[in-house]
Short mmCIF file of C-alpha atoms in Angstrom, two decimals:
data_model
loop_
_atom_site.label_atom_id
_atom_site.label_comp_id
_atom_site.label_asym_id
_atom_site.label_seq_id
_atom_site.Cartn_x
_atom_site.Cartn_y
_atom_site.Cartn_z
CA MET I 588 0.00 0.00 0.00
CA SER I 589 1.25 3.46 -0.88
CA THR I 590 1.41 6.05 1.90
CA LYS I 591 0.76 8.75 -0.72
CA THR I 592 -2.71 10.28 -0.35
CA ILE I 593 -5.15 11.41 -3.00
CA PRO I 594 -7.21 14.62 -3.03
CA VAL I 595 -10.96 14.08 -2.78
CA ALA I 596 -13.37 16.24 -4.80
CA ILE I 597 -17.11 16.49 -4.20
CA SER I 598 -19.07 16.41 -7.42
CA ALA I 599 -22.51 18.05 -7.27
CA ARG I 600 -25.29 17.18 -9.71
CA HIS I 601 -24.41 18.08 -13.30
CA ILE I 602 -24.99 17.24 -16.95
CA HIS I 603 -22.77 16.19 -19.83
CA VAL I 604 -24.61 16.97 -23.06
CA SER I 605 -24.41 15.69 -26.62
CA GLU I 606 -24.09 18.10 -29.56
CA GLU I 607 -27.57 17.12 -30.75
CA ASP I 608 -29.19 17.72 -27.37
CA LEU I 609 -27.27 20.97 -26.84
CA GLN I 610 -28.73 22.34 -30.07
CA ALA I 611 -32.20 21.03 -29.25
CA LEU I 612 -32.06 22.95 -25.95
CA PHE I 613 -30.22 26.11 -26.98
CA GLY I 614 -30.81 26.35 -30.73
CA PRO I 615 -28.93 25.56 -33.95
CA ASN I 616 -25.20 26.26 -33.85
CA ALA I 617 -25.27 26.60 -30.05
CA SER I 618 -22.00 25.98 -28.27
CA LEU I 619 -21.01 25.79 -24.62
CA THR I 620 -19.52 28.90 -23.00
CA LYS I 621 -16.63 28.14 -20.64
CA ASP I 622 -17.10 29.54 -17.13
CA PHE I 623 -14.05 27.98 -15.47
CA ASP I 624 -11.70 25.01 -15.87
CA LEU I 625 -12.20 21.84 -13.81
CA SER I 626 -9.41 19.80 -12.23
CA GLN I 627 -9.41 17.21 -15.02
CA PRO I 628 -7.46 18.44 -18.07
CA GLY I 629 -9.67 19.74 -20.89
CA GLN I 630 -12.84 19.63 -18.77
CA TYR I 631 -14.71 22.80 -17.82
CA ALA I 632 -17.87 24.11 -16.19
CA ALA I 633 -20.07 25.89 -18.73
CA LYS I 634 -22.14 28.99 -18.08
CA GLU I 635 -25.21 27.23 -19.52
CA ARG I 636 -27.57 25.74 -16.95
CA VAL I 637 -30.75 23.70 -17.20
CA SER I 638 -33.55 22.23 -15.12
CA ILE I 639 -34.04 18.48 -14.69
CA GLU I 640 -37.47 17.02 -14.04
CA GLY I 641 -38.87 13.67 -12.96
CA PRO I 642 -42.37 12.44 -12.04
CA LYS I 643 -42.18 13.90 -8.50
CA GLY I 644 -40.18 17.09 -8.81
CA VAL I 645 -37.80 19.42 -10.56
CA ILE I 646 -34.29 20.70 -9.78
CA HIS I 647 -33.33 24.03 -11.32
CA ASN I 648 -29.96 25.62 -12.11
CA VAL I 649 -28.08 22.41 -12.93
CA ARG I 650 -24.70 23.13 -14.50
CA ILE I 651 -23.60 21.67 -17.84
CA LEU I 652 -19.98 20.46 -18.00
CA GLY I 653 -17.99 20.62 -21.22
CA PRO I 654 -16.88 19.68 -23.72
CA VAL I 655 -19.84 17.97 -25.43
CA ARG I 656 -19.97 14.17 -25.29
CA PRO I 657 -21.30 11.46 -27.61
CA ALA I 658 -24.30 10.88 -25.31
CA THR I 659 -26.11 13.08 -22.81
CA GLN I 660 -25.59 12.02 -19.19
CA VAL I 661 -27.24 13.44 -16.07
CA GLU I 662 -25.40 12.70 -12.81
CA VAL I 663 -27.43 13.04 -9.62
CA SER I 664 -27.18 11.86 -6.01
CA LYS I 665 -29.61 9.38 -4.45
CA THR I 666 -31.22 12.29 -2.57
CA ASP I 667 -31.74 14.13 -5.88
CA ALA I 668 -33.23 10.97 -7.41
CA LEU I 669 -35.75 10.66 -4.58
CA LYS I 670 -36.78 14.30 -5.01
CA LEU I 671 -37.19 13.80 -8.76
CA GLY I 672 -38.98 10.46 -8.43
CA ILE I 673 -36.55 8.56 -10.66
CA ASN I 674 -34.50 5.41 -10.04
CA PRO I 675 -31.11 5.85 -11.71
CA PRO I 676 -28.58 3.01 -11.47
CA LEU I 677 -25.17 3.30 -9.81
CA ARG I 678 -22.78 3.40 -12.77
CA GLN I 679 -19.39 4.48 -14.01
CA SER I 680 -19.53 7.73 -15.95
CA GLY I 681 -20.27 7.02 -19.60
CA ASP I 682 -22.21 3.80 -18.91
CA VAL I 683 -25.73 5.02 -19.63
CA LYS I 684 -27.25 2.00 -21.39
CA ASN I 685 -30.65 1.18 -19.86
CA SER I 686 -30.29 3.95 -17.26
CA ALA I 687 -33.11 6.26 -16.13
CA SER I 688 -35.12 8.63 -18.32
CA ILE I 689 -35.31 12.31 -17.41
CA LYS I 690 -36.65 15.61 -18.78
CA ILE I 691 -34.18 18.46 -19.35
CA SER I 692 -35.24 22.06 -20.05
CA ASN I 693 -33.71 25.51 -20.33
CA GLY I 694 -36.95 27.38 -19.65
CA GLU I 695 -37.95 27.65 -23.31
CA GLN I 696 -36.99 24.33 -24.88
CA ALA I 697 -37.30 20.89 -23.32
CA ILE I 698 -36.18 17.38 -24.24
CA THR I 699 -36.72 14.01 -22.60
CA ILE I 700 -33.87 11.54 -22.81
CA LYS I 701 -34.93 7.88 -22.67
CA GLN I 702 -31.72 6.93 -20.86
CA GLY I 703 -28.84 8.86 -19.35
CA ALA I 704 -29.62 9.59 -15.70
CA ILE I 705 -27.19 7.82 -13.34
CA ILE I 706 -25.70 7.98 -9.86
CA ALA I 707 -21.95 8.05 -10.47
CA GLN I 708 -19.90 5.37 -8.76
CA ALA I 709 -17.14 6.82 -6.58
CA HIS I 710 -13.97 6.75 -8.63
CA ILE I 711 -10.34 7.85 -8.75
CA HIS I 712 -8.83 9.54 -11.79
CA MET I 713 -5.10 8.87 -12.15
CA THR I 714 -2.29 8.70 -14.69
CA GLU I 715 -0.32 5.56 -15.56
CA GLN I 716 2.53 6.84 -13.34
CA ASP I 717 0.10 7.29 -10.42
CA ALA I 718 -1.19 3.74 -10.99
CA LYS I 719 2.35 2.39 -10.71
CA GLU I 720 2.94 4.32 -7.48
CA PHE I 721 -0.30 3.05 -5.95
CA ASN I 722 0.18 -0.45 -7.43
CA VAL I 723 -3.31 -0.47 -8.98
CA GLU I 724 -4.73 -1.03 -12.47
CA ASN I 725 -7.44 0.53 -14.60
CA ASN I 726 -10.94 -0.58 -13.46
CA GLU I 727 -9.56 -2.13 -10.25
CA ILE I 728 -11.93 -1.81 -7.30
CA VAL I 729 -10.34 -0.44 -4.11
CA SER I 730 -11.29 0.95 -0.70
CA VAL I 731 -10.40 4.50 0.30
CA GLU I 732 -10.15 5.81 3.85
CA VAL I 733 -11.02 9.50 3.84
CA GLU I 734 -9.75 11.86 6.54
CA SER I 735 -12.50 13.98 8.09
CA GLU I 736 -14.23 14.83 11.35
CA ARG I 737 -16.17 11.59 10.84
CA PRO I 738 -13.59 9.36 9.09
CA ILE I 739 -15.08 6.76 6.78
CA THR I 740 -13.78 4.03 4.52
CA MET I 741 -15.46 3.92 1.15
CA ARG I 742 -15.61 0.53 -0.54
CA GLY I 743 -16.30 -0.23 -4.20
CA VAL I 744 -14.27 2.71 -5.52
CA VAL I 745 -13.21 2.21 -9.14
CA VAL I 746 -9.76 3.23 -10.41
CA ARG I 747 -9.76 4.97 -13.80
CA VAL I 748 -6.36 5.32 -15.47
CA SER I 749 -5.59 7.60 -18.42
CA LYS I 750 -2.78 9.86 -19.58
CA ASP I 751 -5.48 12.57 -19.80
CA PHE I 752 -6.35 12.43 -16.09
CA SER I 753 -5.14 14.32 -13.03
CA LEU I 754 -4.98 12.52 -9.66
CA GLU I 755 -8.27 13.01 -7.83
CA MET I 756 -11.07 10.97 -6.27
CA HIS I 757 -14.65 11.99 -7.10
CA ILE I 758 -17.58 11.39 -4.75
CA ASP I 759 -21.09 12.81 -4.77
CA THR I 760 -22.72 15.14 -2.25
CA ASP I 761 -24.53 12.33 -0.39
CA GLU I 762 -21.24 10.49 0.18
CA ALA I 763 -19.54 13.72 1.29
CA ASN I 764 -22.33 14.64 3.68
CA ALA I 765 -22.38 11.17 5.25
CA GLY I 766 -18.67 11.40 6.06
CA PHE I 767 -18.45 15.14 6.88
CA ILE I 768 -16.03 15.33 3.93
CA LYS I 769 -14.86 18.72 2.68
CA GLN I 770 -13.43 19.60 -0.75
CA GLN I 771 -9.82 18.47 -1.16
CA ALA I 772 -9.90 16.15 1.86
CA LYS I 773 -7.22 13.46 1.71
CA GLY I 774 -7.84 9.79 1.04
CA THR I 775 -5.66 6.69 1.38
CA ILE I 776 -6.10 3.74 -0.99
CA PHE I 777 -6.35 0.19 0.37
CA LYS I 778 -6.20 -2.68 -2.08
CA ILE I 779 -8.90 -5.30 -1.68
CA THR I 780 -7.39 -8.70 -0.96
CA LYS I 781 -9.08 -11.69 -2.53
#
């Protein structure tokens, strides 16, 4: 086990949108307007925001993250899902097949995606060099002990390795609230022994 820690980032509800759905919501030739860069290289928070709606409720002012993706994906917490009245599966980002349907609107235009709403599985972004240092592989499942006022060990955390990543663990707001975890808390990886 490496004694090196990883920074932990709390990811609030957000949307990744396809080019087709972006134009359906914001008009032909619409493009995302960068607000600020995110920690992962090439990723940014856009100024464009939307509302998401399910059978039981609506959540307004949900930020779109750029750049555009091949498929629209809405990432919510379990608490959000209960408010909306939807039942999204726990998935890795990008795995939207047979996930929950949801309505997305910008106040004037609205679309309903048949699949795309998920609860993102806690995961760690890292480079190949980081993976060597932590002695882990892409898609390996690990546990992470997070330092906080109420220390917790998160199990079932997936390692995602790419040269395009920057070292950081991503959890959602429910996970952060349960463990009293603040942005940029430190986590220690524990390999799962079989």
